[in-house]
Short mmCIF file of C-alpha atoms in Angstrom, two decimals:
data_model
loop_
_atom_site.label_atom_id
_atom_site.label_comp_id
_atom_site.label_asym_id
_atom_site.label_seq_id
_atom_site.Cartn_x
_atom_site.Cartn_y
_atom_site.Cartn_z
CA UNK M 148 -0.93 12.97 -9.18
CA UNK M 149 -1.24 12.18 -5.46
CA UNK M 150 -4.57 13.69 -4.40
CA UNK M 151 -5.39 12.06 -1.05
CA UNK M 152 -4.46 13.96 2.10
CA UNK M 153 -2.44 11.02 3.41
CA UNK M 154 -0.52 10.76 0.13
CA UNK M 155 0.44 14.42 0.20
CA UNK M 156 1.40 14.33 3.87
CA UNK M 157 3.51 11.18 3.70
CA UNK M 158 4.90 11.49 0.18
CA UNK M 159 3.70 8.05 -0.97
CA UNK M 160 1.19 6.80 -3.53
CA UNK M 161 -1.66 4.76 -2.03
CA UNK M 162 -4.30 4.58 -4.79
CA UNK M 163 -3.89 4.17 -8.55
CA UNK M 164 -4.97 7.24 -10.54
CA UNK M 165 -5.60 8.12 -14.18
CA UNK M 166 -4.52 11.06 -16.33
CA UNK M 167 -4.09 11.71 -20.06
CA UNK M 168 -2.80 14.32 -22.49
CA UNK M 169 -2.61 15.01 -26.22
CA UNK M 170 0.73 15.21 -28.02
CA UNK M 171 1.08 15.65 -31.79
CA UNK M 172 -2.21 13.91 -32.52
CA UNK M 173 -1.61 11.05 -30.06
CA UNK M 174 -3.64 10.54 -26.93
CA UNK M 175 -1.38 9.22 -24.14
CA UNK M 176 -3.08 7.72 -21.08
CA UNK M 177 -1.12 7.55 -17.82
CA UNK M 178 -1.93 5.40 -14.78
CA UNK M 179 0.08 6.19 -11.64
CA UNK M 180 0.45 3.18 -9.32
CA UNK M 181 1.80 2.72 -5.78
CA UNK M 182 5.28 1.31 -5.39
CA UNK M 183 4.87 -0.32 -1.98
CA UNK M 184 4.07 -4.04 -2.02
CA UNK M 185 1.37 -3.58 0.64
CA UNK M 186 -0.70 -1.78 -2.01
CA UNK M 187 0.00 -4.37 -4.70
CA UNK M 188 -3.70 -4.80 -5.40
CA UNK M 189 -3.70 -1.30 -6.88
CA UNK M 190 -0.96 -2.39 -9.30
CA UNK M 191 -2.47 -5.74 -10.25
CA UNK M 192 -5.94 -4.50 -11.08
CA UNK M 193 -4.82 -1.85 -13.57
CA UNK M 194 -2.58 -4.18 -15.60
CA UNK M 195 -5.43 -4.76 -18.10
CA UNK M 196 -5.67 -1.00 -18.71
CA UNK M 197 -2.11 -0.35 -19.92
CA UNK M 198 0.17 -1.51 -22.76
CA UNK M 199 3.55 -0.33 -21.47
CA UNK M 200 5.35 0.77 -18.32
CA UNK M 201 7.60 3.72 -17.54
CA UNK M 202 10.17 2.46 -15.02
CA UNK M 203 11.30 5.64 -13.23
CA UNK M 204 14.56 5.12 -11.29
CA UNK M 205 16.54 7.59 -9.18
CA UNK M 206 19.90 8.47 -10.78
CA UNK M 207 21.66 7.96 -7.44
CA UNK M 208 19.67 5.43 -5.39
CA UNK M 209 18.95 3.05 -8.26
CA UNK M 210 16.26 0.32 -8.16
CA UNK M 211 14.55 -0.19 -4.82
CA UNK M 212 12.67 -3.19 -3.44
CA UNK M 213 9.40 -1.62 -4.57
CA UNK M 214 10.87 -1.34 -8.07
CA UNK M 215 11.24 -5.11 -8.13
CA UNK M 216 7.60 -5.63 -7.19
CA UNK M 217 6.05 -3.32 -9.79
CA UNK M 218 8.45 -4.39 -12.55
CA UNK M 219 7.80 -8.06 -11.84
CA UNK M 220 4.06 -7.52 -12.29
CA UNK M 221 4.69 -5.67 -15.55
CA UNK M 222 6.92 -8.50 -16.82
CA UNK M 223 4.32 -11.12 -15.98
CA UNK M 224 1.75 -9.21 -18.05
CA UNK M 225 4.17 -8.87 -21.03
CA UNK M 226 4.20 -5.06 -20.93
CA UNK M 227 6.80 -3.08 -22.89
CA UNK M 228 9.16 -1.20 -20.52
CA UNK M 229 10.70 2.22 -21.04
CA UNK M 230 13.43 3.01 -18.48
CA UNK M 231 13.55 6.62 -17.26
CA UNK M 232 16.58 7.52 -15.11
CA UNK M 233 15.37 10.60 -13.25
CA UNK M 234 17.19 13.29 -11.20
CA UNK M 235 20.30 13.35 -13.37
CA UNK M 236 20.74 16.97 -12.24
CA UNK M 237 21.78 15.82 -8.75
CA UNK M 238 25.39 16.42 -7.79
CA UNK M 239 25.92 12.80 -6.75
CA UNK M 240 24.06 11.29 -9.71
CA UNK M 241 25.57 8.10 -11.17
CA UNK M 242 23.34 7.27 -14.18
CA UNK M 243 25.72 4.75 -15.77
CA UNK M 244 25.99 2.69 -12.59
CA UNK M 245 22.23 2.86 -12.10
CA UNK M 246 21.68 1.66 -15.67
CA UNK M 247 23.82 -1.41 -14.92
CA UNK M 248 21.74 -2.07 -11.80
CA UNK M 249 18.52 -1.78 -13.81
CA UNK M 250 19.80 -4.26 -16.41
CA UNK M 251 20.78 -6.69 -13.64
CA UNK M 252 17.28 -6.35 -12.20
CA UNK M 253 15.71 -7.19 -15.57
CA UNK M 254 17.90 -10.29 -15.82
CA UNK M 255 17.04 -11.29 -12.26
CA UNK M 256 13.33 -11.07 -13.08
CA UNK M 257 13.83 -13.29 -16.16
CA UNK M 258 12.89 -10.66 -18.72
CA UNK M 259 12.50 -11.76 -22.36
CA UNK M 260 14.91 -10.63 -25.07
CA UNK M 261 12.34 -8.09 -26.25
CA UNK M 262 11.96 -6.68 -22.75
CA UNK M 263 15.73 -6.52 -22.24
CA UNK M 264 15.98 -4.32 -25.34
CA UNK M 265 14.44 -1.39 -23.49
CA UNK M 266 14.84 2.26 -24.50
CA UNK M 267 16.60 4.55 -22.02
CA UNK M 268 15.64 8.13 -21.23
CA UNK M 269 17.65 10.41 -18.93
CA UNK M 270 15.50 13.08 -17.31
CA UNK M 271 15.10 15.71 -14.64
CA UNK M 272 11.44 16.12 -13.75
CA UNK M 273 12.33 19.06 -11.51
CA UNK M 274 13.93 21.01 -14.37
CA UNK M 275 11.49 19.70 -17.00
CA UNK M 276 13.81 18.08 -19.55
CA UNK M 277 14.59 14.64 -20.96
CA UNK M 278 17.26 13.33 -23.33
CA UNK M 279 18.28 10.04 -24.93
CA UNK M 280 21.99 10.54 -24.25
CA UNK M 281 23.67 12.41 -21.44
CA UNK M 282 25.84 14.47 -23.78
CA UNK M 283 22.91 15.62 -25.93
CA UNK M 284 21.41 19.07 -25.58
CA UNK M 285 18.22 19.04 -23.55
CA UNK M 286 15.34 21.48 -23.72
CA UNK M 287 12.02 19.78 -22.88
CA UNK M 288 10.29 16.41 -22.46
CA UNK M 289 10.00 15.69 -26.19
CA UNK M 290 12.43 12.69 -26.15
CA UNK M 291 10.28 11.00 -23.50
CA UNK M 292 7.07 11.51 -25.47
CA UNK M 293 8.77 10.23 -28.62
CA UNK M 294 9.93 7.10 -26.79
CA UNK M 295 6.39 6.42 -25.54
CA UNK M 296 4.87 6.79 -29.00
CA UNK M 297 7.61 4.74 -30.66
CA UNK M 298 7.96 1.84 -28.24
CA UNK M 299 4.64 1.45 -26.38
CA UNK M 300 2.18 -0.39 -28.63
CA UNK M 301 -1.33 0.98 -29.21
CA UNK M 302 -4.28 -0.62 -27.39
CA UNK M 303 -5.18 -4.14 -28.48
CA UNK M 304 -8.65 -3.89 -29.98
CA UNK M 305 -10.81 -7.00 -29.96
CA UNK M 306 -12.35 -8.11 -33.24
CA UNK M 307 -15.73 -8.47 -31.57
CA UNK M 308 -18.16 -5.75 -32.74
CA UNK M 309 -20.08 -5.49 -29.45
CA UNK M 310 -19.18 -3.42 -26.38
CA UNK M 311 -16.94 -4.93 -23.70
CA UNK M 312 -15.19 -3.27 -20.74
CA UNK M 313 -13.43 -4.70 -17.70
CA UNK M 314 -13.92 -2.60 -14.55
CA UNK M 315 -10.46 -1.85 -13.12
CA UNK M 316 -11.19 1.00 -10.70
CA UNK M 317 -14.08 2.74 -8.98
CA UNK M 318 -14.92 6.34 -8.21
CA UNK M 319 -17.95 8.02 -6.73
CA UNK M 320 -20.01 11.12 -7.48
CA UNK M 321 -22.51 12.63 -5.05
CA UNK M 322 -24.79 13.39 -8.00
CA UNK M 323 -24.33 10.38 -10.31
CA UNK M 324 -23.40 7.59 -7.91
CA UNK M 325 -20.73 5.00 -8.54
CA UNK M 326 -18.36 5.50 -11.49
CA UNK M 327 -16.87 2.35 -13.09
CA UNK M 328 -13.42 3.02 -14.59
CA UNK M 329 -11.77 0.84 -17.21
CA UNK M 330 -10.61 0.50 -20.81
CA UNK M 331 -13.02 -0.41 -23.59
CA UNK M 332 -11.90 -3.71 -25.11
CA UNK M 333 -14.25 -3.66 -28.11
CA UNK M 334 -17.21 -1.78 -29.55
CA UNK M 335 -18.43 1.64 -28.55
CA UNK M 336 -20.71 3.15 -25.92
CA UNK M 337 -22.81 6.30 -25.73
CA UNK M 338 -24.87 8.02 -23.06
CA UNK M 339 -28.33 6.44 -22.94
CA UNK M 340 -27.22 2.98 -24.10
CA UNK M 341 -28.62 -0.03 -22.27
CA UNK M 342 -25.77 -2.19 -20.89
CA UNK M 343 -25.37 -5.35 -18.83
CA UNK M 344 -23.06 -5.87 -15.86
CA UNK M 345 -21.78 -9.45 -15.47
CA UNK M 346 -21.13 -9.78 -11.74
CA UNK M 347 -18.49 -12.04 -10.24
CA UNK M 348 -21.17 -14.37 -8.85
CA UNK M 349 -22.65 -14.87 -12.33
CA UNK M 350 -25.61 -12.50 -11.98
CA UNK M 351 -26.54 -10.26 -14.90
CA UNK M 352 -27.84 -6.76 -14.22
CA UNK M 353 -29.09 -4.38 -16.91
CA UNK M 354 -28.99 -0.60 -16.57
CA UNK M 355 -28.79 2.56 -18.67
CA UNK M 356 -25.57 4.54 -19.09
CA UNK M 357 -26.29 7.92 -17.49
CA UNK M 358 -22.89 9.60 -18.07
CA UNK M 359 -19.45 8.99 -19.56
CA UNK M 360 -16.16 10.55 -18.44
CA UNK M 361 -12.60 10.68 -19.66
CA UNK M 362 -9.48 12.50 -18.48
CA UNK M 363 -7.83 15.64 -19.84
CA UNK M 364 -4.72 16.12 -17.80
CA UNK M 365 -5.69 15.42 -14.21
CA UNK M 366 -9.24 16.64 -14.69
CA UNK M 367 -12.26 14.40 -15.33
CA UNK M 368 -14.40 15.69 -18.22
CA UNK M 369 -17.77 14.48 -19.45
CA UNK M 370 -18.18 13.06 -22.98
CA UNK M 371 -21.11 11.73 -25.03
CA UNK M 372 -19.56 8.58 -26.53
CA UNK M 373 -16.35 6.52 -26.46
CA UNK M 374 -14.71 3.88 -28.66
CA UNK M 375 -12.52 0.81 -28.21
CA UNK M 376 -9.16 1.61 -26.59
CA UNK M 377 -10.42 4.59 -24.58
CA UNK M 378 -10.08 4.66 -20.80
CA UNK M 379 -13.39 5.94 -19.50
CA UNK M 380 -15.62 6.29 -16.47
CA UNK M 381 -19.19 5.04 -16.78
CA UNK M 382 -22.17 5.63 -14.47
CA UNK M 383 -25.51 3.87 -14.19
CA UNK M 384 -24.62 0.75 -12.18
CA UNK M 385 -24.83 1.09 -8.40
CA UNK M 386 -23.62 -2.43 -7.55
CA UNK M 387 -20.67 -2.74 -9.93
CA UNK M 388 -17.33 -3.88 -8.50
CA UNK M 389 -13.72 -4.16 -9.65
CA UNK M 390 -13.11 -7.19 -11.87
CA UNK M 391 -16.63 -7.30 -13.34
CA UNK M 392 -17.51 -7.01 -17.03
CA UNK M 393 -19.77 -4.47 -18.74
CA UNK M 394 -21.22 -5.56 -22.09
CA UNK M 395 -24.32 -5.20 -24.28
CA UNK M 396 -26.19 -8.51 -23.76
CA UNK M 397 -26.85 -11.00 -20.98
CA UNK M 398 -25.43 -14.00 -22.90
CA UNK M 399 -21.94 -12.50 -23.30
CA UNK M 400 -19.03 -14.18 -21.48
CA UNK M 401 -17.16 -12.15 -18.82
CA UNK M 402 -13.63 -10.90 -19.45
CA UNK M 403 -10.77 -12.47 -17.49
CA UNK M 404 -9.47 -10.52 -14.52
CA UNK M 405 -5.87 -10.63 -13.28
CA UNK M 406 -4.86 -12.88 -10.38
CA UNK M 407 -4.47 -11.09 -7.04
CA UNK M 408 -1.70 -12.14 -4.65
CA UNK M 409 -3.05 -13.62 -1.39
CA UNK M 410 -3.06 -11.64 1.88
CA UNK M 411 -0.45 -12.49 4.50
CA UNK M 412 -1.50 -10.46 7.57
CA UNK M 413 -4.66 -10.74 9.66
CA UNK M 414 -5.98 -8.26 12.22
CA UNK M 415 -9.23 -7.58 14.01
CA UNK M 416 -11.04 -4.25 14.05
CA UNK M 417 -13.43 -3.92 16.97
CA UNK M 418 -15.93 -1.55 18.47
CA UNK M 419 -14.25 0.68 21.06
CA UNK M 420 -15.42 -0.46 24.49
CA UNK M 421 -12.63 1.20 26.48
CA UNK M 422 -13.22 3.84 29.19
CA UNK M 423 -12.72 6.50 26.50
CA UNK M 424 -15.44 5.18 24.19
CA UNK M 425 -17.49 7.83 22.43
CA UNK M 426 -15.09 10.74 23.06
CA UNK M 427 -13.27 11.02 19.75
CA UNK M 428 -15.52 9.68 16.98
CA UNK M 429 -18.96 10.13 15.45
CA UNK M 430 -19.36 6.55 14.19
CA UNK M 431 -18.95 4.15 17.10
CA UNK M 432 -21.28 1.19 16.51
CA UNK M 433 -20.61 -2.19 14.90
CA UNK M 434 -23.00 -1.33 12.08
CA UNK M 435 -20.99 1.77 11.21
CA UNK M 436 -17.71 -0.16 11.23
CA UNK M 437 -19.06 -2.99 9.10
CA UNK M 438 -20.54 -0.67 6.48
CA UNK M 439 -17.25 1.23 6.21
CA UNK M 440 -15.14 -1.94 5.92
CA UNK M 441 -17.42 -3.46 3.29
CA UNK M 442 -17.27 -0.22 1.33
CA UNK M 443 -13.46 -0.39 1.46
CA UNK M 444 -13.41 -3.88 -0.07
CA UNK M 445 -15.39 -2.64 -3.07
CA UNK M 446 -12.48 -0.49 -4.19
CA UNK M 447 -9.59 -2.45 -2.66
CA UNK M 448 -9.41 -5.91 -4.21
CA UNK M 449 -6.50 -7.08 -2.01
CA UNK M 450 -8.40 -6.50 1.25
CA UNK M 451 -10.75 -9.12 2.73
CA UNK M 452 -13.27 -8.51 5.53
CA UNK M 453 -14.96 -11.34 7.44
CA UNK M 454 -17.42 -11.42 10.33
CA UNK M 455 -16.34 -13.23 13.51
CA UNK M 456 -18.08 -15.08 16.31
CA UNK M 457 -17.50 -12.08 18.57
CA UNK M 458 -20.08 -9.33 18.33
CA UNK M 459 -18.60 -6.05 17.09
CA UNK M 460 -15.36 -7.67 15.85
CA UNK M 461 -14.36 -7.93 12.19
CA UNK M 462 -11.41 -9.82 10.74
CA UNK M 463 -9.26 -7.99 8.17
CA UNK M 464 -6.94 -9.90 5.82
CA UNK M 465 -4.40 -7.66 4.08
CA UNK M 466 -0.99 -7.59 2.38
CA UNK M 467 0.90 -5.99 5.23
CA UNK M 468 0.86 -3.81 8.32
CA UNK M 469 1.11 -0.60 6.31
CA UNK M 470 -2.04 -1.33 4.34
CA UNK M 471 -4.03 -1.78 7.55
CA UNK M 472 -2.35 1.28 9.13
CA UNK M 473 -3.51 3.40 6.18
CA UNK M 474 -7.06 2.04 6.49
CA UNK M 475 -7.19 2.72 10.24
CA UNK M 476 -5.87 6.25 9.81
CA UNK M 477 -8.40 6.98 7.06
CA UNK M 478 -11.24 5.71 9.24
CA UNK M 479 -10.01 7.77 12.19
CA UNK M 480 -9.98 10.93 10.09
CA UNK M 481 -13.48 10.17 8.82
CA UNK M 482 -14.79 10.08 12.40
CA UNK M 483 -14.80 6.35 13.13
CA UNK M 484 -13.86 5.17 16.59
CA UNK M 485 -12.36 1.68 16.79
CA UNK M 486 -9.84 -0.67 18.35
CA UNK M 487 -7.29 -2.82 16.55
CA UNK M 488 -5.82 -6.12 17.69
CA UNK M 489 -2.27 -7.36 17.29
CA UNK M 490 -1.42 -8.39 13.69
CA UNK M 491 -1.19 -12.11 13.02
CA UNK M 492 0.28 -14.05 10.13
CA UNK M 493 -2.03 -16.11 7.88
CA UNK M 494 -0.70 -19.68 7.90
CA UNK M 495 -1.31 -22.38 5.31
CA UNK M 496 -1.16 -26.14 5.03
CA UNK M 497 0.84 -28.30 2.63
CA UNK M 498 -0.60 -31.34 0.89
CA UNK M 499 0.81 -33.57 3.62
CA UNK M 500 -0.66 -31.40 6.37
CA UNK M 501 2.59 -29.61 7.30
CA UNK M 502 2.24 -26.06 8.60
CA UNK M 503 3.32 -23.36 6.12
CA UNK M 504 4.03 -19.70 6.78
CA UNK M 505 4.71 -16.74 4.43
CA UNK M 506 8.30 -15.69 3.83
CA UNK M 507 9.38 -12.30 2.54
CA UNK M 508 12.46 -10.84 0.93
CA UNK M 509 13.81 -8.15 3.26
CA UNK M 510 15.99 -5.28 2.04
CA UNK M 511 17.69 -3.09 4.65
CA UNK M 512 19.98 -0.09 4.16
CA UNK M 513 21.77 1.14 7.30
CA UNK M 514 25.00 2.77 8.60
CA UNK M 515 28.04 0.51 8.93
CA UNK M 516 28.31 0.96 12.69
CA UNK M 517 24.86 -0.59 13.26
CA UNK M 518 25.43 -3.69 11.14
CA UNK M 519 26.07 -6.08 14.04
CA UNK M 520 22.93 -5.12 15.98
CA UNK M 521 20.69 -5.46 12.92
CA UNK M 522 22.17 -8.83 11.94
CA UNK M 523 21.50 -10.05 15.47
CA UNK M 524 17.92 -8.81 15.30
CA UNK M 525 17.35 -10.54 11.94
CA UNK M 526 18.81 -13.78 13.28
CA UNK M 527 16.57 -13.64 16.37
CA UNK M 528 13.58 -13.32 14.04
CA UNK M 529 14.52 -16.48 12.09
CA UNK M 530 15.88 -14.51 9.12
CA UNK M 531 18.56 -15.77 6.74
CA UNK M 532 21.05 -13.38 5.14
CA UNK M 533 21.33 -13.76 1.35
CA UNK M 534 23.88 -11.04 0.68
CA UNK M 535 25.46 -7.77 1.77
CA UNK M 536 26.70 -4.87 -0.34
CA UNK M 537 29.08 -2.42 1.36
CA UNK M 538 29.18 1.24 0.33
CA UNK M 539 31.27 4.13 1.61
CA UNK M 540 29.52 4.59 4.96
CA UNK M 541 26.47 2.33 4.61
CA UNK M 542 25.68 -1.29 3.94
CA UNK M 543 22.74 -2.94 2.16
CA UNK M 544 21.43 -6.28 3.41
CA UNK M 545 19.20 -8.74 1.56
CA UNK M 546 17.58 -11.46 3.66
CA UNK M 547 14.70 -13.94 3.73
CA UNK M 548 12.58 -13.63 6.84
CA UNK M 549 9.18 -14.94 8.02
CA UNK M 550 6.40 -12.41 7.90
CA UNK M 551 6.05 -12.99 11.66
CA UNK M 552 9.58 -11.70 12.09
CA UNK M 553 8.78 -8.44 10.33
CA UNK M 554 6.16 -7.46 12.89
CA UNK M 555 7.91 -4.87 15.04
CA UNK M 556 11.21 -5.12 13.17
CA UNK M 557 10.99 -1.62 11.74
CA UNK M 558 10.69 -0.15 15.23
CA UNK M 559 13.88 -1.93 16.24
CA UNK M 560 15.60 -0.76 13.06
CA UNK M 561 14.65 2.88 13.66
CA UNK M 562 15.72 2.75 17.30
CA UNK M 563 19.04 0.98 16.70
CA UNK M 564 20.04 3.25 13.80
CA UNK M 565 18.61 6.47 15.31
CA UNK M 566 16.28 6.92 12.37
CA UNK M 567 18.92 6.36 9.66
CA UNK M 568 17.90 2.80 8.71
CA UNK M 569 15.61 2.10 5.75
CA UNK M 570 13.79 -1.13 4.93
CA UNK M 571 11.34 -2.64 2.47
CA UNK M 572 10.05 -6.13 1.89
CA UNK M 573 8.29 -8.25 -0.72
CA UNK M 574 6.27 -11.44 -0.43
CA UNK M 575 8.37 -14.43 -1.51
CA UNK M 576 6.54 -17.73 -0.92
CA UNK M 577 4.92 -20.02 1.60
CA UNK M 578 7.46 -22.33 3.25
CA UNK M 579 7.61 -24.74 6.22
CA UNK M 580 7.17 -23.17 9.65
CA UNK M 581 10.52 -21.97 11.03
CA UNK M 582 9.77 -22.27 14.73
CA UNK M 583 8.79 -19.92 17.49
CA UNK M 584 10.15 -16.37 17.63
CA UNK M 585 10.94 -14.87 21.02
CA UNK M 586 8.72 -12.11 22.37
CA UNK M 587 9.49 -8.87 24.14
CA UNK M 588 11.68 -8.95 27.22
CA UNK M 589 10.36 -5.78 28.87
CA UNK M 590 6.93 -4.83 30.11
CA UNK M 591 4.84 -1.68 30.37
CA UNK M 592 2.41 -0.56 33.03
CA UNK M 593 -0.92 0.67 31.69
CA UNK M 594 -3.81 2.20 33.60
CA UNK M 595 -6.92 0.04 33.66
CA UNK M 596 -9.28 2.96 34.41
CA UNK M 597 -9.57 6.68 33.74
CA UNK M 598 -9.64 9.33 36.43
CA UNK M 599 -7.21 11.33 38.59
CA UNK M 600 -4.02 9.72 39.88
CA UNK M 601 -3.62 9.31 43.64
CA UNK M 602 -0.47 9.31 45.77
CA UNK M 603 -1.52 6.03 47.42
CA UNK M 604 -1.71 4.18 44.09
CA UNK M 605 1.54 5.65 42.80
CA UNK M 606 3.36 4.76 46.02
CA UNK M 607 2.32 1.13 45.63
CA UNK M 608 3.75 0.70 42.14
CA UNK M 609 6.69 3.11 41.97
CA UNK M 610 9.19 0.30 42.55
CA UNK M 611 7.89 -1.62 39.53
CA UNK M 612 9.01 0.95 36.97
CA UNK M 613 9.63 4.59 36.12
CA UNK M 614 6.50 6.68 36.69
CA UNK M 615 5.27 8.98 33.98
CA UNK M 616 2.97 11.28 36.00
CA UNK M 617 2.60 12.49 39.57
CA UNK M 618 -0.31 12.64 42.01
CA UNK M 619 -3.55 14.48 41.21
CA UNK M 620 -3.08 14.45 37.44
CA UNK M 621 -5.84 13.64 34.94
CA UNK M 622 -4.95 10.21 33.57
CA UNK M 623 -7.23 10.53 30.54
CA UNK M 624 -5.16 13.44 29.20
CA UNK M 625 -1.92 11.47 29.46
CA UNK M 626 -3.39 8.33 27.93
CA UNK M 627 -4.81 10.29 24.99
CA UNK M 628 -1.42 11.91 24.41
CA UNK M 629 0.30 8.52 24.51
CA UNK M 630 -2.23 6.95 22.11
CA UNK M 631 -2.00 9.81 19.64
CA UNK M 632 1.79 9.77 19.80
CA UNK M 633 1.97 5.98 19.26
CA UNK M 634 -0.34 6.26 16.23
CA UNK M 635 1.63 9.13 14.69
CA UNK M 636 5.01 7.54 15.38
CA UNK M 637 4.04 4.12 13.99
CA UNK M 638 2.53 5.64 10.85
CA UNK M 639 5.44 8.03 10.35
CA UNK M 640 8.10 5.32 10.55
CA UNK M 641 6.17 3.11 8.13
CA UNK M 642 6.07 5.84 5.49
CA UNK M 643 9.08 8.06 6.07
CA UNK M 644 11.63 5.85 7.77
CA UNK M 645 12.42 8.42 10.50
CA UNK M 646 11.23 7.93 14.05
CA UNK M 647 9.60 10.63 16.11
CA UNK M 648 11.33 11.34 19.44
CA UNK M 649 10.44 8.41 21.69
CA UNK M 650 8.40 8.72 24.86
CA UNK M 651 9.57 6.85 27.98
CA UNK M 652 8.83 3.15 27.85
CA UNK M 653 6.90 3.24 31.15
CA UNK M 654 3.29 4.36 31.39
CA UNK M 655 2.04 5.07 34.88
CA UNK M 656 -0.81 3.10 36.42
CA UNK M 657 -3.41 4.52 38.80
CA UNK M 658 -3.82 1.46 41.00
CA UNK M 659 -1.57 -1.26 42.31
CA UNK M 660 -3.20 -3.77 39.95
CA UNK M 661 -1.51 -3.82 36.54
CA UNK M 662 -4.08 -4.67 33.89
CA UNK M 663 -1.74 -5.29 30.96
CA UNK M 664 1.98 -5.96 30.70
CA UNK M 665 3.91 -5.08 27.58
CA UNK M 666 3.79 -8.58 26.11
CA UNK M 667 0.05 -8.64 26.41
CA UNK M 668 -0.28 -5.02 25.32
CA UNK M 669 1.41 -5.72 22.00
CA UNK M 670 1.25 -9.48 21.71
CA UNK M 671 -1.98 -10.65 23.32
CA UNK M 672 -5.29 -11.55 21.79
CA UNK M 673 -7.21 -8.66 23.33
CA UNK M 674 -7.60 -5.37 21.43
CA UNK M 675 -5.39 -2.66 22.86
CA UNK M 676 -4.67 -0.05 20.20
CA UNK M 677 -7.13 2.82 20.07
CA UNK M 678 -7.36 5.19 17.11
#
């Protein structure tokens, strides 16, 4: 169901998507959600659209950190789980052990007795079969469909006779405008009906329904009317946003929207004023950046955009580094030229005025021979080890670490383990400030101007570090290569867990003056990262 270019390239789900199919007279709606906690807003906002959850777990790897996040949200919303242990055709599959791990996870998340009594389906999506027991004969996916129909309750229909729908997602059509997606809570709607949108600020806006859509498979098809329980797309409102209510009259009360977890990371996106400004993008002004960021907040409820006192600088509050990395990469591909500052943690204050900072649960899987180095790195970042689980040649670590300590940790993990280390993290709580964390111990030399390198300048700084270019070379070409490589490497390691081959840590300068050292390059307040 992954349709975005970035999703297909990186093998991850970024946006929630809808699909449906008919089976023996039943209409089964499916909503695919991201598993990474950085995209938790996509999970939270669709919880009002579904009545059950298919927990798909690898038959060898078992539950991951992302599994905890999505399952916890489902438990909080009292959804009925169906456990699907996938990839049982693998040679090293261990479905019975994985089932025990899943049950332990349910207990850890304080599942109710009804939720602990979950049905189990063993499947191989690759080979197209599912079965209730491993020893049973398997032919197709019928056991999975039967489990969905039997255990997932039908939509809860309100007793109110009038139309109500909570907007849970947004789409856009070049011909019809904005499409509001959601599930009808009560009543019915038809093309041409006059409806009211209850905005989050209390305003009421009336408009006419110009088109209705539903899903058949992965395709969006147009319909003339829809009833309570249907998941539909509705056009006619240009200013509708996620979390708002569509109903028939102005005096109706809005439906309750789910609570969204607070952001923990802050960054600034700025107009590119470097020597290379205007070379790579079509949209380079502050107005272009602001319009694009505001448009992103309309469909991404976990992202916050604020203006700053600095002209051309916008503050972005998000769940994590990966969420902002995805946004920056999308903007770059769309032709926007921008700069990004160093990420900062969003602090809080206790009732007595004490400084609070966000803590996260960290899960690391790495080879045994790298255990000591990683434990030292976690300790230096104010992390506390909660437990370790040793396997044949690998070890799994669970720790609690400040969000500040996670910034740059994945790079260290990839370098120390030569690309074999894996990590994930989940927001835990706000807790008292744990003290300062040491910065980088090495620096980098960066050119402060573009142009052609000279022997005089290189001779003046060659004792300060290893030079990356020689005399009479175009510096702009090398800097563009370095920037593109840094962007690709950072994004690749965040999504795949394998590092690209590293470039030398030294970047040559053109003049004897060094404009930025490494601490300032990665840890200062000035924008330095160009996309």
